[in-house]
Short mmCIF file of C-alpha atoms and ligand atoms in Angstrom, two decimals:
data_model
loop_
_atom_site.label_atom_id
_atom_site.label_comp_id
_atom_site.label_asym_id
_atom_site.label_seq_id
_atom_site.Cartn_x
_atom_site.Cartn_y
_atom_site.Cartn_z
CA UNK A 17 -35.67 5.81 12.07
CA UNK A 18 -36.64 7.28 15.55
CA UNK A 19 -34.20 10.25 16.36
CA UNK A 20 -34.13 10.44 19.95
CA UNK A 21 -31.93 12.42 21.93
CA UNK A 22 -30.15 13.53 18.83
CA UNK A 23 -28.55 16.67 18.34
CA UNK A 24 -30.18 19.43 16.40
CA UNK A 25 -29.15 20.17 13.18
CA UNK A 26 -26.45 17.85 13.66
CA UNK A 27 -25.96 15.68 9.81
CA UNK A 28 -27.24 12.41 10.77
CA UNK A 29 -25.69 8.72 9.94
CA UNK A 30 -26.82 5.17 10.57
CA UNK A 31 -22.99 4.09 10.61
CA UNK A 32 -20.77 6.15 10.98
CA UNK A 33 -16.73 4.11 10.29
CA UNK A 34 -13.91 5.52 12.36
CA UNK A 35 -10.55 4.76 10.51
CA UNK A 36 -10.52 4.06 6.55
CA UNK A 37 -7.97 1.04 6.78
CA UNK A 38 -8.25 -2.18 5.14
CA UNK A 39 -11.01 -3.34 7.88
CA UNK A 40 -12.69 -0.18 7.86
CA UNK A 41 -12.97 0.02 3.95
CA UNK A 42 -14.13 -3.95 3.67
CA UNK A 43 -16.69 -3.13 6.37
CA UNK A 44 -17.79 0.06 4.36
CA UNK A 45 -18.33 -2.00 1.08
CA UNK A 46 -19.98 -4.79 2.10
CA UNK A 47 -22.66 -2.25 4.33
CA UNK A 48 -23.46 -0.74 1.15
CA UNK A 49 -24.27 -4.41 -0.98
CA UNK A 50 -26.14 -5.07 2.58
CA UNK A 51 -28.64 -2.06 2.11
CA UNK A 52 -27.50 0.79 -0.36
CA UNK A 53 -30.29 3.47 1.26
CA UNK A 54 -28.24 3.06 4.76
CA UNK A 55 -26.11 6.51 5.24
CA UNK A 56 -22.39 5.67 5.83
CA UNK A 57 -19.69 7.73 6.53
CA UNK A 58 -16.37 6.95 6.49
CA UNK A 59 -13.41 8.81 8.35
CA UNK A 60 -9.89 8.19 7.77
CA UNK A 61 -6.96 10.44 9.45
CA UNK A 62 -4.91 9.92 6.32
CA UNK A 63 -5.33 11.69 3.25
CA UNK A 64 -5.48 8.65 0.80
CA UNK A 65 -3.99 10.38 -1.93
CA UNK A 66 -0.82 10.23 0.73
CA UNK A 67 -0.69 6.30 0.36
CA UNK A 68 3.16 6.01 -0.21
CA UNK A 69 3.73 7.55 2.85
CA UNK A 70 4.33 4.43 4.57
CA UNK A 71 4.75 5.74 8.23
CA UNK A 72 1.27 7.45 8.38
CA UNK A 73 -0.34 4.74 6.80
CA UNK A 74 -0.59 2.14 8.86
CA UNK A 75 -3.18 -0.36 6.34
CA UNK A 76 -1.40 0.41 2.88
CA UNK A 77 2.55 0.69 3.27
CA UNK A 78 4.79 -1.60 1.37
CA UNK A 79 3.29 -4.98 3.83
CA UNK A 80 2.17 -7.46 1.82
CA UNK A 81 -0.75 -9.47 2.82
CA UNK A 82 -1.74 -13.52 2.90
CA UNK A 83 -5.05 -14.30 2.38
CA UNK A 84 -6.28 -17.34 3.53
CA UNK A 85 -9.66 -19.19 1.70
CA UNK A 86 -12.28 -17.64 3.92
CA UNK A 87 -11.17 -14.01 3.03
CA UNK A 88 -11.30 -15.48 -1.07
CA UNK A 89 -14.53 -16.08 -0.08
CA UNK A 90 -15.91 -13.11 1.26
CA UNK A 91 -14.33 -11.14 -1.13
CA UNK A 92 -16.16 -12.83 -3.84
CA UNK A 93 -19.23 -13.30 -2.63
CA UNK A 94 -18.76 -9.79 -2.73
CA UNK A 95 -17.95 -9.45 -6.29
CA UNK A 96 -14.51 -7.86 -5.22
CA UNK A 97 -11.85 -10.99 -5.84
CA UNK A 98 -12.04 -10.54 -9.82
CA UNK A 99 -10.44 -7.01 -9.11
CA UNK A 100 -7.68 -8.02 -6.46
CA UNK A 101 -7.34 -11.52 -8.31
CA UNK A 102 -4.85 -10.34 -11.24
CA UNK A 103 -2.63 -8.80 -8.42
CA UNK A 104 -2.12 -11.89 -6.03
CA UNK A 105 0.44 -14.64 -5.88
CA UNK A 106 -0.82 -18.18 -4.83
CA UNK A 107 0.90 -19.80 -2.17
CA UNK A 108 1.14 -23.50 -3.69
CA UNK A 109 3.19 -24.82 -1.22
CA UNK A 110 3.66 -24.26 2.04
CA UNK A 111 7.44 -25.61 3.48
CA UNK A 112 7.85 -25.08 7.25
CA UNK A 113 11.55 -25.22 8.67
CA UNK A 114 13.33 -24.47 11.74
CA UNK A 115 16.49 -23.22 11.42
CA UNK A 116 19.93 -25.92 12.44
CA UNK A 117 17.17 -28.43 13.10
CA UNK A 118 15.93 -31.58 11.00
CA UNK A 119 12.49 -31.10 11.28
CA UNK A 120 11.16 -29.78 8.21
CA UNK A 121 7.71 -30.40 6.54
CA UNK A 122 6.09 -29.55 3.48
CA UNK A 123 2.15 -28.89 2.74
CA UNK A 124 0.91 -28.70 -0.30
CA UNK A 125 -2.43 -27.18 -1.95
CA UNK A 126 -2.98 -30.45 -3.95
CA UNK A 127 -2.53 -32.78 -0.74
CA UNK A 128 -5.48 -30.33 0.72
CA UNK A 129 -7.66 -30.74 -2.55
CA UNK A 130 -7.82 -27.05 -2.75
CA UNK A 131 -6.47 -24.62 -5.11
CA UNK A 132 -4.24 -22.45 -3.52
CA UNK A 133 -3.23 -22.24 0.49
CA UNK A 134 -3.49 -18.97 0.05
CA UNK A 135 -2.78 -15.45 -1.52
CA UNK A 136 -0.26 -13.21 -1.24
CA UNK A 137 -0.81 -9.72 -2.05
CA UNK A 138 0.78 -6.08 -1.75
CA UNK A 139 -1.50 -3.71 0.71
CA UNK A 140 -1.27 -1.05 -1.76
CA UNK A 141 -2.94 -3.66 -4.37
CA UNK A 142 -5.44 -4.43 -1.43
CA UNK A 143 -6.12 -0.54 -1.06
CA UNK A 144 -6.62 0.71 -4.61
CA UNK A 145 -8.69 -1.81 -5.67
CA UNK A 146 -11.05 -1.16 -2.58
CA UNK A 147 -10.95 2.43 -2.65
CA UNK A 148 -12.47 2.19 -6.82
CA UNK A 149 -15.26 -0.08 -5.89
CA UNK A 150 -15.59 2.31 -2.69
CA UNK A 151 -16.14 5.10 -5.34
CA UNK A 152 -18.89 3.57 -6.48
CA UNK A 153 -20.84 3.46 -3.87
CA UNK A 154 -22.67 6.28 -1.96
CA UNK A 155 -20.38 5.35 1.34
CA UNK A 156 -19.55 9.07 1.68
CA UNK A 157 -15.45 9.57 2.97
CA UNK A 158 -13.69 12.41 4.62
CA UNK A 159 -9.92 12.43 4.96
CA UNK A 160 -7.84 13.57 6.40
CA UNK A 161 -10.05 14.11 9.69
CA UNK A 162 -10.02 12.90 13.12
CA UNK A 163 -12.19 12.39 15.76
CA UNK A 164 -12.01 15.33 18.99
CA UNK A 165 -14.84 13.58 21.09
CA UNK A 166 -17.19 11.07 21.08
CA UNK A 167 -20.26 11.16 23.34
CA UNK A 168 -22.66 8.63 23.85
CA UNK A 169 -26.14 9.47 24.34
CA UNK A 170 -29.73 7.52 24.48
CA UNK A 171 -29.63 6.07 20.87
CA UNK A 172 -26.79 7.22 19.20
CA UNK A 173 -23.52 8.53 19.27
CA UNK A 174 -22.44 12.12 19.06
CA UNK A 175 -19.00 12.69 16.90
CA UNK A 176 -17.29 16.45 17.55
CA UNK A 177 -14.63 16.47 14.45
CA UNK A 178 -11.19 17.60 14.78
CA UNK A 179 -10.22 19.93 11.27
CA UNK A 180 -13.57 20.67 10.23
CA UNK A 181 -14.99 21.48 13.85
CA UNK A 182 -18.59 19.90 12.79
CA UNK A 183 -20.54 17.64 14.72
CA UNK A 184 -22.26 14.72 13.30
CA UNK A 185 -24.38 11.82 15.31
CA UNK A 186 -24.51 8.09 14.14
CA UNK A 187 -26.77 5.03 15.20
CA UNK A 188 -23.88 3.51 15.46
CA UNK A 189 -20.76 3.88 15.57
CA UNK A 190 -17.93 1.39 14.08
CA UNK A 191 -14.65 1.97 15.59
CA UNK A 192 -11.86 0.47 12.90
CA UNK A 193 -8.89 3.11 13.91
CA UNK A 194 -6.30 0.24 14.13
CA UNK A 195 -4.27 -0.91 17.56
CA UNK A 196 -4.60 0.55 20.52
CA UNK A 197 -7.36 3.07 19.35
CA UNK A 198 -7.83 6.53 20.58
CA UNK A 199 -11.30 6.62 19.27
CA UNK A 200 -11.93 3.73 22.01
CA UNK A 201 -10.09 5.24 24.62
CA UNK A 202 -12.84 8.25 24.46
CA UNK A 203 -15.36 6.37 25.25
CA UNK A 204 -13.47 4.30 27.91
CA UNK A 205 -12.72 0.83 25.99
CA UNK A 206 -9.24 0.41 26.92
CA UNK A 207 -6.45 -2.11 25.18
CA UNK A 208 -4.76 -4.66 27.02
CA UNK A 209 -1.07 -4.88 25.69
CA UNK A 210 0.99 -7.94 25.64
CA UNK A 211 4.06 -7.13 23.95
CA UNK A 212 6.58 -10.21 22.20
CA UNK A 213 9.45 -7.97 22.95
CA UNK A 214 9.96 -8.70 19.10
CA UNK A 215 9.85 -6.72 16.44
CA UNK A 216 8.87 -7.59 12.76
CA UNK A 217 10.96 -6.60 9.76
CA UNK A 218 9.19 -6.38 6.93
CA UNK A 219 10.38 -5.68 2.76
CA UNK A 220 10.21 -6.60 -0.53
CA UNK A 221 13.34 -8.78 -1.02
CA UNK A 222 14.19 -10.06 -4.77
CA UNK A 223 15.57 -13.43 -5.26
CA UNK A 224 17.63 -15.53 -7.71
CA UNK A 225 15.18 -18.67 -8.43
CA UNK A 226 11.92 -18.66 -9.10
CA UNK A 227 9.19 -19.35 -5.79
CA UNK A 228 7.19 -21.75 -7.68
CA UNK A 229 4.18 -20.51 -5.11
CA UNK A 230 5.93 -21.68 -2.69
CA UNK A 231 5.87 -19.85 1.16
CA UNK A 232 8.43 -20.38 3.17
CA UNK A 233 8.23 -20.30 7.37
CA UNK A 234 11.67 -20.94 8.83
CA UNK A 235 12.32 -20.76 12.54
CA UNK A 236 15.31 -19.66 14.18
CA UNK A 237 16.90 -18.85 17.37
CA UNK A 238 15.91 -15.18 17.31
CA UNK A 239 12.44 -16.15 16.24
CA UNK A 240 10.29 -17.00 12.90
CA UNK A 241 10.72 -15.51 9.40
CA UNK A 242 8.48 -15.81 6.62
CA UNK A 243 8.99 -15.68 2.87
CA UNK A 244 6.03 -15.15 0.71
CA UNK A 245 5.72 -15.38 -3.20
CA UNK A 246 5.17 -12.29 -4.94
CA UNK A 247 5.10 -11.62 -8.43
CA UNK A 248 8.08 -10.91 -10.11
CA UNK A 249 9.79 -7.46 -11.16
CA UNK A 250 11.71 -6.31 -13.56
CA UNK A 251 12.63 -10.15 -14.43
CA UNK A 252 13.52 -10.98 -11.12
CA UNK A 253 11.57 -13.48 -8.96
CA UNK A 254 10.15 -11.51 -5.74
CA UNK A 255 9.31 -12.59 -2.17
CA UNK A 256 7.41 -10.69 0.75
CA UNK A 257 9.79 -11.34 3.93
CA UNK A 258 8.15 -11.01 7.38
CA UNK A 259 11.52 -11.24 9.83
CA UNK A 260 10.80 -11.03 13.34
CA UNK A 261 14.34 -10.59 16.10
CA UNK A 262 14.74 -9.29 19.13
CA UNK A 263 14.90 -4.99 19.38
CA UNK A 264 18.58 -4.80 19.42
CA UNK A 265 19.13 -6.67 16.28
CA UNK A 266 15.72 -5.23 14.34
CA UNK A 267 17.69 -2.06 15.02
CA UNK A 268 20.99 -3.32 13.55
CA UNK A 269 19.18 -5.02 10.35
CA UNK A 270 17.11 -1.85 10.04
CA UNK A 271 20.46 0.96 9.88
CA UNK A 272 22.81 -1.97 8.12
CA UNK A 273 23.53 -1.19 4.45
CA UNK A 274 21.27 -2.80 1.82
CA UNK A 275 24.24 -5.15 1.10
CA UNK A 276 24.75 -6.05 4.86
CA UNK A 277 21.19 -6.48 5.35
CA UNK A 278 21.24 -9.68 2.27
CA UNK A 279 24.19 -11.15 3.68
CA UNK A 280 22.55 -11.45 7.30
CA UNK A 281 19.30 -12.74 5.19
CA UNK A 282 20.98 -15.12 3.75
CA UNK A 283 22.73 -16.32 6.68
CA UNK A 284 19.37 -16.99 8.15
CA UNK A 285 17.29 -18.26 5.39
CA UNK A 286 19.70 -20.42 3.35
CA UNK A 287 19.89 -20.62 -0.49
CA UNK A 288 16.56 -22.34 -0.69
CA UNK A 289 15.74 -19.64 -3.68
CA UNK A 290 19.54 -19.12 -4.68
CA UNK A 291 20.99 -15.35 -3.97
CA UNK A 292 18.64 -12.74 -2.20
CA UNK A 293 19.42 -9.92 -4.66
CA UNK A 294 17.88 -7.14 -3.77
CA UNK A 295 15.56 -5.19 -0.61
CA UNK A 296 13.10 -3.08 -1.03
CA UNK A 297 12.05 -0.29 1.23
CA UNK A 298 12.34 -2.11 5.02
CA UNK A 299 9.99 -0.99 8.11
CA UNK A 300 9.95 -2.31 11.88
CA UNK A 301 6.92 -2.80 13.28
CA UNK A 302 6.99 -3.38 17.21
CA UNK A 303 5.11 -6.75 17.51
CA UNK A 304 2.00 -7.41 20.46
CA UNK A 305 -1.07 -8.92 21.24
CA UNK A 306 -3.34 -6.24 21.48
CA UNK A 307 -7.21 -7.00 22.48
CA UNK A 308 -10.16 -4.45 23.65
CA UNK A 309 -11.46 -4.93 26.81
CA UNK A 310 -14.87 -4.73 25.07
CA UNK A 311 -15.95 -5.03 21.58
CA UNK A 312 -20.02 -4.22 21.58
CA UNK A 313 -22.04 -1.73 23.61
CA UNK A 314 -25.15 -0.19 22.35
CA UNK A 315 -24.46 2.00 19.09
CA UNK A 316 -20.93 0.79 19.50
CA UNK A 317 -18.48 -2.03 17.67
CA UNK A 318 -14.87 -2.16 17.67
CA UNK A 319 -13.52 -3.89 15.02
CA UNK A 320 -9.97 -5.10 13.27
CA UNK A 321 -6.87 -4.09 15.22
CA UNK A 322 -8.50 -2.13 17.44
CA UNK A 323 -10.51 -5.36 18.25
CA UNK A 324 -7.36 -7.65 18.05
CA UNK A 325 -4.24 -7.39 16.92
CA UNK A 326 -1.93 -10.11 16.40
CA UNK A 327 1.41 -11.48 15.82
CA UNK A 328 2.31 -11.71 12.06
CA UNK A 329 3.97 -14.73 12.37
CA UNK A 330 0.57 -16.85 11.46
CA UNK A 331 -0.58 -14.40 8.84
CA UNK A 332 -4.43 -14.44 10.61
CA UNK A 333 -4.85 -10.64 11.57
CA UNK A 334 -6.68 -9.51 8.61
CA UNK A 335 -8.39 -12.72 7.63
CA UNK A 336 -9.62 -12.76 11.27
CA UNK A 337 -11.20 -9.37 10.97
CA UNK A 338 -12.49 -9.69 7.75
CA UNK A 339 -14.19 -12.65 8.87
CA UNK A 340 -15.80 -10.71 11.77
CA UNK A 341 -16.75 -7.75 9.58
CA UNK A 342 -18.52 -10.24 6.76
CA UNK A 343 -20.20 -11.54 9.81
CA UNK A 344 -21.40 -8.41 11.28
CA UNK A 345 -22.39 -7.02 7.90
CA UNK A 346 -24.57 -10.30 7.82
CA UNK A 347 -26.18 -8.98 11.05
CA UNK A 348 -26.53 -5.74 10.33
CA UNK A 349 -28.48 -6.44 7.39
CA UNK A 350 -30.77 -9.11 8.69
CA UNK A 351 -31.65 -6.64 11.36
CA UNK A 352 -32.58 -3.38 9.61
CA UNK A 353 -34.47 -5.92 6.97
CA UNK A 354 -36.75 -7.61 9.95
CA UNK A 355 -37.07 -3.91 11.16
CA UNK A 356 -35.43 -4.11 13.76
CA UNK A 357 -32.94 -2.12 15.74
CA UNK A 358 -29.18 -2.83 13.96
CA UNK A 359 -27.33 -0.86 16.68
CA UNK A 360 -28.96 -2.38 19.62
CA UNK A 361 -26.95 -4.24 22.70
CA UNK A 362 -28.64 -7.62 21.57
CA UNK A 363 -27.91 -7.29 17.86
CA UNK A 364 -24.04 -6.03 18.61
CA UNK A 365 -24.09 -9.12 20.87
CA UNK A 366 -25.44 -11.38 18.34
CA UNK A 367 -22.77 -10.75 16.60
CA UNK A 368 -19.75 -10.87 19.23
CA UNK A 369 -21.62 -14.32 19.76
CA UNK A 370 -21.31 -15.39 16.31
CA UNK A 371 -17.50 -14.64 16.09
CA UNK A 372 -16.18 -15.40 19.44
CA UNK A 373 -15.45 -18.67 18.95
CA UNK A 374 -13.32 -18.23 16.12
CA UNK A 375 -11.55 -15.01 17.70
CA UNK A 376 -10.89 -17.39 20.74
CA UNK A 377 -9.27 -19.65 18.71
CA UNK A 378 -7.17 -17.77 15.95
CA UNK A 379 -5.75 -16.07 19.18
CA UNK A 380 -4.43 -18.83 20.79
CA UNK A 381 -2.99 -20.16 17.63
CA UNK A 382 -1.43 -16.56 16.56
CA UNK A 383 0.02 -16.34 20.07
CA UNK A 384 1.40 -20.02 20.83
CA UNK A 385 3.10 -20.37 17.31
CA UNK A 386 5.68 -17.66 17.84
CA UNK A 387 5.85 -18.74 21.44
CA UNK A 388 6.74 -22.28 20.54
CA UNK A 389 9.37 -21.46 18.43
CA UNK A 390 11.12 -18.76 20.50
CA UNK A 391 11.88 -20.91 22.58
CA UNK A 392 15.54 -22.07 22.55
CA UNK A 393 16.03 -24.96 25.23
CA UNK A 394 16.85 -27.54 23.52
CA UNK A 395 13.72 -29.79 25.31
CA UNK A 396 11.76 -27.11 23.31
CA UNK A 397 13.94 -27.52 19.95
CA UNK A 398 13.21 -31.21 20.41
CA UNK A 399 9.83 -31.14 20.96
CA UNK A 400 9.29 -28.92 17.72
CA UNK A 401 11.42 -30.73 15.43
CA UNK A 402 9.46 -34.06 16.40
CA UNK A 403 6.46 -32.03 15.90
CA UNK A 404 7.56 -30.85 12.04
CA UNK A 405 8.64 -34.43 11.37
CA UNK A 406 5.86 -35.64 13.01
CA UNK A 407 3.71 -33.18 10.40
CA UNK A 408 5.39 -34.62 7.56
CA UNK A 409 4.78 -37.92 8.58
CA UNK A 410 1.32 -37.78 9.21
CA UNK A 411 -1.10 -35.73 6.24
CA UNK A 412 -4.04 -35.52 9.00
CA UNK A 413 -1.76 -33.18 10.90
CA UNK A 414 -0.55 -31.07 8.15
CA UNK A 415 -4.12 -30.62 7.16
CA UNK A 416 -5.44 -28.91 10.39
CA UNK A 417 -1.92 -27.25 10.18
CA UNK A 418 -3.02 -26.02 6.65
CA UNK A 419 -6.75 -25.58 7.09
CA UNK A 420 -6.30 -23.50 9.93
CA UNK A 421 -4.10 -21.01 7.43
CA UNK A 422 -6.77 -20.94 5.12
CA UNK A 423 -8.94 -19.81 8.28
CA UNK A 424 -11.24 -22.99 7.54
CA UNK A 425 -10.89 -24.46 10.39
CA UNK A 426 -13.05 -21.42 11.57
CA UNK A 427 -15.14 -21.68 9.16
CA UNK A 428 -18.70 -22.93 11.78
CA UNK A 429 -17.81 -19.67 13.67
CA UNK A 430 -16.95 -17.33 10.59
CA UNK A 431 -18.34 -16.64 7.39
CA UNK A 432 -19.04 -20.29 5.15
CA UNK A 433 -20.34 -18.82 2.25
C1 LIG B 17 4.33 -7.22 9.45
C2 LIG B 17 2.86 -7.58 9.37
C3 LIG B 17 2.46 -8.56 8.48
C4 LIG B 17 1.10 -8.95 8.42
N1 LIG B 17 0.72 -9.94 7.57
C5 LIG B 17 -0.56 -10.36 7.56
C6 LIG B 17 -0.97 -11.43 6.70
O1 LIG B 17 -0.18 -11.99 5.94
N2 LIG B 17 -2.28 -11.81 6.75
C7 LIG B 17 -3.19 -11.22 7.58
O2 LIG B 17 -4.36 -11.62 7.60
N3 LIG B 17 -2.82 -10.19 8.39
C8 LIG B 17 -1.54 -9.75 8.39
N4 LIG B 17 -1.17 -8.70 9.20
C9 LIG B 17 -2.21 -8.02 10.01
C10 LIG B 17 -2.92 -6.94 9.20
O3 LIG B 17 -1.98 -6.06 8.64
C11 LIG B 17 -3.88 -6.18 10.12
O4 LIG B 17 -4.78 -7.13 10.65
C12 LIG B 17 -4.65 -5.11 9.36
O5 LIG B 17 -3.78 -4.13 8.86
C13 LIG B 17 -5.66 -4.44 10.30
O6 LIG B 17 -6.31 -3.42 9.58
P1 LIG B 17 -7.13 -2.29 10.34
O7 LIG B 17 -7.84 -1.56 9.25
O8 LIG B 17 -7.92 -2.86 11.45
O9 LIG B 17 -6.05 -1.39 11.05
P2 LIG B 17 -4.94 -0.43 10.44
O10 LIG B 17 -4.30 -1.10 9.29
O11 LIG B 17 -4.07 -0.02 11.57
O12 LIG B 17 -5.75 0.83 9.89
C14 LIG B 17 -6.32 1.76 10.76
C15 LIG B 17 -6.69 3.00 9.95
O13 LIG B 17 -7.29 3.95 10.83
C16 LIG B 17 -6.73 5.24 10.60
N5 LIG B 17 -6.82 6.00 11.86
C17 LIG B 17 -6.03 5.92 12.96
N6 LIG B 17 -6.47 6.76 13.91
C18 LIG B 17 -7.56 7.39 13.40
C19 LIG B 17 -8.47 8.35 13.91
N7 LIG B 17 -8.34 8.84 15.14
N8 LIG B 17 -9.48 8.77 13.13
C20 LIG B 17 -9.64 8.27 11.86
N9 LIG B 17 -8.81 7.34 11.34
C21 LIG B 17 -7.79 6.90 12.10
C22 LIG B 17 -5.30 4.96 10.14
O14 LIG B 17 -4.79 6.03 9.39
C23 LIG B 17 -5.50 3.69 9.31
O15 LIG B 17 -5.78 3.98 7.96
C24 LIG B 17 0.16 -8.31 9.28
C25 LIG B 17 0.58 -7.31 10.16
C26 LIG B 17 1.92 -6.95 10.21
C27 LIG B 17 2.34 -5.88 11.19
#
């Protein structure tokens, strides 16, 4: 590798990973099946031994995560889904409602010919299993540390750290320190922030019947709730809830008594699965759209939520970005194999060219869906009830409605292995 305008003495990377999240991790792994003599470093502000401290940890609190079909596939083509397999539910069913409405429509894995619609799976799962394959690689991880100050020079980047007070240069840089990113703010990308003036609720909620796979997305006035099959515990059927409301009333749910809270979540969701017995741990997360004003310069990538980050309500965020980091690992690879220059402007671009389309377009559907069914004029209410009947009337509809949750209606722009 030419080393131009390095530092001296400063330890050298080819890719150096700001933020050891579930992006930054994926990305990590699937750089060192792309070429294992390629020097990584990882950096994660978080100790990971810390990973039940919820607050600090933004990638591996008590969230649970959907996978659609594209991220099955990437994680197995990356001989990682036999590992996270045993600890995911599959969605079977998918039965969209909207709350003192008719419309009401159900889609099913066997009406879409595939297997499951998804998989749901607890973040924690998600992190230990890819923190043991990451041990067996030579990605080499610091945490806890931070980044102090990033410089740019002529062909790499220049990394001062923050505890250890070393300084380190990279080829290129891969900025995965989640929303609105501080790393990206050194070197001048800036986030644009829409907020939903919503917040999302989210906790491990036990239930009478059994979920039979099936995921539940029910709309109401204060906007859309999700119910996601976990496995069970301790005997009892268990469900991942996703509840998004206004401030005021995240704040009430959030200080009401464990008791109060099931009453209210019964009140909204209905005895679909019998009694909500019991919550688990709850956290509020204040819900935005979130994009970079860039995402490639030369020896630079931002990537995951400091890339994008989306409402929940669609369950895309991850699968997005782990689409976009399968891609660029694809990139990354072909480059340094054809010799030439990974962490150049054109091969960053080739990239952002390769995924753009699909960013574009999971976007627009993340952002329109809650949108949609916020909205409480009853023109809207109307329009969206004819639209879920409409779905159950017509399987054409309920397939692009159910492709695009298994990110395959992406799948040109991202990843078709
Ligand atoms: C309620 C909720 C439900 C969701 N459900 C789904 C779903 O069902 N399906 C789906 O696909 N997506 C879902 N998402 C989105 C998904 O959680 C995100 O897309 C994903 O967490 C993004 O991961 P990330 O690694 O980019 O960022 P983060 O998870 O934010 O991780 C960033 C990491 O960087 C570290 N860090 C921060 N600053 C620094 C620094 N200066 N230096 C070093 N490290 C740093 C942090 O400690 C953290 O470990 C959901 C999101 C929410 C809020």
């Amino acid at each position: 590798m030419v080393q131009t305008s390095g530092q001296e003495g400063a330890a050298d990377y080819d890719i150096v990973i700001v933020g050891g999240g579930m992006v930054g991790i994926s990305l990590a792994l699937l750089l060192a099946q792309q070429h294992a003599e390629w020097k990584v470093l990882l950096l994660e502000a978080q100790a990971y031994e810390q990973s039940d401290q919820h607050e600090s940890r933004p990638s591996f609190d008590s969230r649970s995560t959907a996978l659609s079909w594209s991220s099955r596939k990437i994680f197995s083509a990356a001989g990682l889904w036999s590992a996270l397999q045993s600890h995911v539910s599959e969605i079977k069913k998918i039965h969209v409602s909207d709350r003192g409405h008719v419309g009401l429509t159900r889609i099913s894995a066997e009406e879409a010919g595939v297997e499951a619609l998804g998989y749901v799976i607890e973040n924690r799962w998600i992190g230990a299993v890819l923190l043991e394959q990451l041990g067996a690689t030579s990605v080499e991880v610091i945490a806890p540390e931070r980044v102090a100050k990033v410089v740019a020079m002529k062909s790499k980047v220049r990394i001062d750290l923050e505890n250890s007070g070393e300084t380190i240069q990279t080829s290129l840089l891969v900025i995965a320190d989640g929303a609105n990113s501080k790393t990206a703010q050194k070197l001048g990308i800036h986030s644009d922030q829409q907020p939903y003036g919503q917040q999302g609720i989210i906790a491990n909620i036990a239930v009478q019947n059994p979920h039979c796979g099936v995921a539940y997305e029910r709309f109401t006035d204060q906007g859309p709730m999700a119910m996601l099959p976990l496995s069970d515990c301790d005997g009892l059927p268990r469900c991942a809830l996703v509840w998004t409301q206004t401030p005021e009333r995240a704040a009430q749910l959030m200080a009401a008594s464990d008791d109060d809270f099931l009453q209210a979540l019964q009140e909204s969701f209905g005895y679909r699965l019998g009694i909500v017995e019991k919550v688990g741990e709850r956290i509020a997360y204040p819900l935005a759209l979130t994009t970079a004003s860039e995402q490639v310069r030369r020896n630079v990538v931002v990537l995951g939520n400091a890339a994008h980050s989306l409402h929940p309500v669609a369950g895309q965020g991850f699968n997005l970005s782990l689409r976009d980091v399968a891609t660029l690992a694809d990139v990354l690879g072909a480059a340094k194999t054809a010799a030439i220059d990974f962490a150049s402007l054109e091969t960053l671009e080739h990239y952002q060219q390769q995924q753009v389309a699909d960013q574009q377009k999971t976007l627009l559907f993340s952002d329109n869906l809650p949108k949609l069914f916020a909205q409480p004029s009853s023109l809207m209410a109307l329009g969206r009830n004819s639209g879920l009947v409409m779905m159950d009337l017509l399987p054409s509809l309920r397939g692009r409605f159910a492709n695009f949750g298994m990110g395959m209606a992406n799948k040109e722009a991202g990843r078709g292995k």
